[in-house]
PDB file of C-alpha atoms in Angstrom:
ATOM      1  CA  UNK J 142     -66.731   2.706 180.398  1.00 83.00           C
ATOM      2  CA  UNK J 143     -69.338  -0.129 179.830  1.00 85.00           C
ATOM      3  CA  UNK J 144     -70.040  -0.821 176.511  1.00 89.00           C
ATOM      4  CA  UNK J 145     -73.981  -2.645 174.916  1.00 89.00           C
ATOM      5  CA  UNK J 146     -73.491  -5.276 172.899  1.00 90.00           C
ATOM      6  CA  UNK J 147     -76.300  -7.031 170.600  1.00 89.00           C
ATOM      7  CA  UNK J 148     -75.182  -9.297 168.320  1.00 88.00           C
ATOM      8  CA  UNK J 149     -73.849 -12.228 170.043  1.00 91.00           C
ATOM      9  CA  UNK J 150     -76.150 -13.368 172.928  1.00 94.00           C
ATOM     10  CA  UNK J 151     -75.277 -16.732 173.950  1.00 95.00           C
ATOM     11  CA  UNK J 152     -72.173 -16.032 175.896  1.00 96.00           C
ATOM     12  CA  UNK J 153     -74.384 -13.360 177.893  1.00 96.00           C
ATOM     13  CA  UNK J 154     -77.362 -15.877 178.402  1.00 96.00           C
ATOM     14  CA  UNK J 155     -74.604 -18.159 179.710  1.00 96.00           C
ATOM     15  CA  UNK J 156     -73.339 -15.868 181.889  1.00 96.00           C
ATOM     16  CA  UNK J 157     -76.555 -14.571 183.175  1.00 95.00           C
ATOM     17  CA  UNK J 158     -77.858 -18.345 184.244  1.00 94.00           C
ATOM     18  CA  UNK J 159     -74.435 -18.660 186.443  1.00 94.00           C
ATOM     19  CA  UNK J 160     -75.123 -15.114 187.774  1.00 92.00           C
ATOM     20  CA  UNK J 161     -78.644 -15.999 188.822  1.00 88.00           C
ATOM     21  CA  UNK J 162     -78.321 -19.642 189.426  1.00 84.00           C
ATOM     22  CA  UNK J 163     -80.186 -21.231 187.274  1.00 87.00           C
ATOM     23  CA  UNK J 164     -79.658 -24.307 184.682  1.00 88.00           C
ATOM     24  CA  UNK J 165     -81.802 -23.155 181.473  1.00 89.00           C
ATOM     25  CA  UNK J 166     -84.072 -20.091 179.995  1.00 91.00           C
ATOM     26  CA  UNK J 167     -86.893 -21.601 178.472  1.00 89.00           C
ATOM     27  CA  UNK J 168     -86.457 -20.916 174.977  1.00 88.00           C
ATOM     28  CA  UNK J 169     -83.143 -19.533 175.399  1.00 88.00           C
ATOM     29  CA  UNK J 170     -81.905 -21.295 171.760  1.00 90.00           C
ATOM     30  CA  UNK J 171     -84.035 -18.266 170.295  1.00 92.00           C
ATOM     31  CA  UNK J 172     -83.669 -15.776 173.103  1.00 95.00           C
ATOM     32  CA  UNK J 173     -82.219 -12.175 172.374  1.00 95.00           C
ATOM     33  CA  UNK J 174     -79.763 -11.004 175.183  1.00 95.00           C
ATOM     34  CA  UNK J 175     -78.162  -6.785 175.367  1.00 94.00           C
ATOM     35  CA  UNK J 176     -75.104  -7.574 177.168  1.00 95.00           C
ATOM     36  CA  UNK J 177     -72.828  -5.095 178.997  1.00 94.00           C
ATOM     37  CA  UNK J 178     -69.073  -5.307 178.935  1.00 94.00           C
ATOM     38  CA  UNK J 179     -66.381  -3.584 180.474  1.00 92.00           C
ATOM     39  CA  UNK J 180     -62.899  -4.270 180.282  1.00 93.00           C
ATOM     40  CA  UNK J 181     -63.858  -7.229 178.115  1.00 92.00           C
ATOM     41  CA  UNK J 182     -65.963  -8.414 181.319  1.00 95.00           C
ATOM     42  CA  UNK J 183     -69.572  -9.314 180.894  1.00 96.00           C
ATOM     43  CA  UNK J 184     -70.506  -6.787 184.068  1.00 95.00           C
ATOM     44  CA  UNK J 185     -74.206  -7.265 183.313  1.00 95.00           C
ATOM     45  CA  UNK J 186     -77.070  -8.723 180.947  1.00 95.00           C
ATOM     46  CA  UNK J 187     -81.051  -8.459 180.078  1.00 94.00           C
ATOM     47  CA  UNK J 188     -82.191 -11.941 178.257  1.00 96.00           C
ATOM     48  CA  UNK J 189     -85.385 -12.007 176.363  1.00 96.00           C
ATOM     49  CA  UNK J 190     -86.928 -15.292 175.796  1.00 96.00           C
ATOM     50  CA  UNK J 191     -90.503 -17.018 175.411  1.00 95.00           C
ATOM     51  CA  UNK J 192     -91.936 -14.877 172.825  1.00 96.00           C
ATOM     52  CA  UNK J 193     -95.360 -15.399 172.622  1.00 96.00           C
ATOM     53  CA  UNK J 194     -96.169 -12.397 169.920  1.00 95.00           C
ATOM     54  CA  UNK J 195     -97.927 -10.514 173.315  1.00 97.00           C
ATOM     55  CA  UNK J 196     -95.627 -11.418 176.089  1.00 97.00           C
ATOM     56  CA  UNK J 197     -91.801 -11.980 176.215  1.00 97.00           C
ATOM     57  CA  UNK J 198     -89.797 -12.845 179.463  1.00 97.00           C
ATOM     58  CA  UNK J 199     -87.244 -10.603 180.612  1.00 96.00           C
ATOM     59  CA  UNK J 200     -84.323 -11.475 182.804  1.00 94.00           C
ATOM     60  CA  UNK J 201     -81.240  -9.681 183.847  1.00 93.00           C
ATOM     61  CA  UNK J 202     -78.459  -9.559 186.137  1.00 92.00           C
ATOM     62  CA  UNK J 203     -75.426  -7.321 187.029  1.00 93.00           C
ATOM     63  CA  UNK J 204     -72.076  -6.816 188.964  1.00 93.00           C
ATOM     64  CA  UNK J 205     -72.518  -3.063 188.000  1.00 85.00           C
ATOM     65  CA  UNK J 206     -75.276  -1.096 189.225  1.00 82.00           C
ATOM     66  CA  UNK J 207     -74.620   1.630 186.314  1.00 77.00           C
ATOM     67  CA  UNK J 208     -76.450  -0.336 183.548  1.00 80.00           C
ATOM     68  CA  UNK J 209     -79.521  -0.156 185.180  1.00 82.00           C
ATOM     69  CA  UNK J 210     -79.464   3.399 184.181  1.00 83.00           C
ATOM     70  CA  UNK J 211     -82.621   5.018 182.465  1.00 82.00           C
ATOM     71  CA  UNK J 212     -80.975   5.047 178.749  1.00 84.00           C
ATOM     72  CA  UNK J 213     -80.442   1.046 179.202  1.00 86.00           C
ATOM     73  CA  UNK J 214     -83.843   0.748 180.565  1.00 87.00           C
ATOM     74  CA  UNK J 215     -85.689   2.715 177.780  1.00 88.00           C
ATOM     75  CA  UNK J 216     -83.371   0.885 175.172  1.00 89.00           C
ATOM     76  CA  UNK J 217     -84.391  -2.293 176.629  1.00 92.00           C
ATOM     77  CA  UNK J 218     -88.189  -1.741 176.880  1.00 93.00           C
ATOM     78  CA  UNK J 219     -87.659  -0.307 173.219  1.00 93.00           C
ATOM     79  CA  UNK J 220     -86.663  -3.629 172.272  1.00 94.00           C
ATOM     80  CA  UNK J 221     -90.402  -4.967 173.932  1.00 96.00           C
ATOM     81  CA  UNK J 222     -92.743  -2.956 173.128  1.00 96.00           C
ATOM     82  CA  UNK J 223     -91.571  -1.393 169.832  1.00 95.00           C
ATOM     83  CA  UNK J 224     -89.150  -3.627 168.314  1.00 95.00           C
ATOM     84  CA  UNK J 225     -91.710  -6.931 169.555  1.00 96.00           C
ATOM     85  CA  UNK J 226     -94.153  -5.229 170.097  1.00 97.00           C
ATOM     86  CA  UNK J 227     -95.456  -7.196 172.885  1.00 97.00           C
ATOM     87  CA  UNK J 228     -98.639  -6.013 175.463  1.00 97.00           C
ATOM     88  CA  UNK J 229     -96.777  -7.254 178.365  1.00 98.00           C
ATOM     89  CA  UNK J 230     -93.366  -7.731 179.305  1.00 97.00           C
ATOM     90  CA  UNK J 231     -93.026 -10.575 182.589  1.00 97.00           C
ATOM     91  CA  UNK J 232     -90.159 -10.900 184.886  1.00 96.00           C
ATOM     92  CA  UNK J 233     -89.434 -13.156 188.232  1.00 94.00           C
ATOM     93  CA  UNK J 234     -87.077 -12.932 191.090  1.00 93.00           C
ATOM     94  CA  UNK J 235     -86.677 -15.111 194.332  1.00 92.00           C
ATOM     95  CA  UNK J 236     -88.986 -13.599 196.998  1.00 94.00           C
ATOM     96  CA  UNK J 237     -85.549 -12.945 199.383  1.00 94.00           C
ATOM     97  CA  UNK J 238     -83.759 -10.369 196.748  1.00 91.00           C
ATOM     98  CA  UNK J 239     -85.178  -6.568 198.104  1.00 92.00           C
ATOM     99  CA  UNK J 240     -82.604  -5.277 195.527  1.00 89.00           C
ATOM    100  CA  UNK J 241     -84.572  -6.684 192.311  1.00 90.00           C
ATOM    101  CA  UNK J 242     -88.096  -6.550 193.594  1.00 94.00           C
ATOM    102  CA  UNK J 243     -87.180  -3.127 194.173  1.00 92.00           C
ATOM    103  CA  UNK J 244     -85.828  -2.049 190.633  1.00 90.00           C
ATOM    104  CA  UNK J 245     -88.674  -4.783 189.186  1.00 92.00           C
ATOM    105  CA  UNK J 246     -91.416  -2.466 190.920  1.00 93.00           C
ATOM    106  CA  UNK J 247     -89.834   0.756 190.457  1.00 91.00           C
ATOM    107  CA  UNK J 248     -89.646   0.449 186.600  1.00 91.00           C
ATOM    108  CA  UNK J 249     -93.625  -0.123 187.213  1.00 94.00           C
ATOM    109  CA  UNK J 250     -93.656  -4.611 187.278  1.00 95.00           C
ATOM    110  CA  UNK J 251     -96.879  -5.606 189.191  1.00 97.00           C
ATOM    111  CA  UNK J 252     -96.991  -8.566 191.070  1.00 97.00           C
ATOM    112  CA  UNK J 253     -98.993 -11.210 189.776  1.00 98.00           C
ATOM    113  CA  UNK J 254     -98.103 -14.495 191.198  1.00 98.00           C
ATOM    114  CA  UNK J 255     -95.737 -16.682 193.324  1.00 97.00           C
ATOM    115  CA  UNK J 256     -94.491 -20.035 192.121  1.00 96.00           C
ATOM    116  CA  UNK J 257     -93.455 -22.044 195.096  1.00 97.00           C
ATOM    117  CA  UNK J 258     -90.451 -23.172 195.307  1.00 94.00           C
ATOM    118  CA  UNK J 259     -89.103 -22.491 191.810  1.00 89.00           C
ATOM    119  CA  UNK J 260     -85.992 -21.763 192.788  1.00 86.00           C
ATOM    120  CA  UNK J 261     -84.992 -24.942 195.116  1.00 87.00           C
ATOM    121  CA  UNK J 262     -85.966 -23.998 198.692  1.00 91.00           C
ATOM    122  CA  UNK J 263     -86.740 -20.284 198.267  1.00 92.00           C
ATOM    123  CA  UNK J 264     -90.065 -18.941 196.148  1.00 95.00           C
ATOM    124  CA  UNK J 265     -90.397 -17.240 192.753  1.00 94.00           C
ATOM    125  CA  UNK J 266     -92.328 -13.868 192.659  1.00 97.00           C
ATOM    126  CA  UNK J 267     -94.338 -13.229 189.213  1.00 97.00           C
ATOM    127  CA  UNK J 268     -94.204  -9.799 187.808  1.00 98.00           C
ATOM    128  CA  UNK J 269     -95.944  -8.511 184.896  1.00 98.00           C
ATOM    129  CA  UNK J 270     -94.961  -4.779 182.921  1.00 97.00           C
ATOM    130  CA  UNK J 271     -97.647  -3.281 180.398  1.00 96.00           C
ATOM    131  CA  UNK J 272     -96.372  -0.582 178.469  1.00 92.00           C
ATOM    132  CA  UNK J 273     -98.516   2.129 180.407  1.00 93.00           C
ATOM    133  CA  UNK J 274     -97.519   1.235 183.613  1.00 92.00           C
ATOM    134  CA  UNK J 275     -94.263   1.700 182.670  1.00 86.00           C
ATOM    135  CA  UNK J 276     -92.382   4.450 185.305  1.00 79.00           C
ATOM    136  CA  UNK J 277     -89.036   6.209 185.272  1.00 63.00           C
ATOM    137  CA  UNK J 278     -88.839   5.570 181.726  1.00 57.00           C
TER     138      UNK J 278
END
């Protein structure tokens, strides 16, 4: 069974940085992260960070497909648009990953920039989410 926790990000935003290979979130000493245990493994995380008051970035990362499971989604775009309510919800991946440009698009993320190089040799590709664009939710 994999459990959500909320109350103690850091040891998910640490995890999540190893997962996706990456030294620091930009404003991760404030970020929010839902983290997903199970068997007291961290099997998964979304990270929120650089809140703007109309944007926040999302990240996430798993070893377990299951948490990217509508009721996880919806709880985590909740969090966005309700809880922050934010216009516009951005998210990144490196331009070789089908798997998360896949799920990024499918939730309804639209393209909206590449940053060369931004992660070492490979590019970043820029999504943005507004709420009404938002599918499968």
């Amino acid at each position: 069974m994999v459990n959500l926790i909320v109350n103690d990000p850091q040891p998910f935003i640490t995890w999540l940085k190893k997962k996706i290979n990456i030294d620091k979130i930009q404003g991760e000493d404030q970020a929010q992260a839902y983290g997903f245990m199970r068997d007291d493994r961290i099997v998964g995380a979304f990270v929120f960070s650089e809140y703007t008051g109309h944007d926040v970035h999302m990240h996430c990362a798993s070893i377990d497909p299951r948490i990217f499971q509508r009721r996880y989604f919806k709880q985590m775009f909740d969090y966005c648009f309700e809880m922050l309510n934010v216009q516009r919800v951005s998210a990144m991946c490196n331009e070789s990953n089908g798997r998360s440009k896949k799920l990024i698009e499918g939730v309804g993320f639209q393209q909206e920039g590449r940053l060369r190089r931004y992660f070492g040799n490979e590019d970043a590709l820029v999504y943005g989410l507004l709420k009404e664009d938002m599918r499968m939710i």
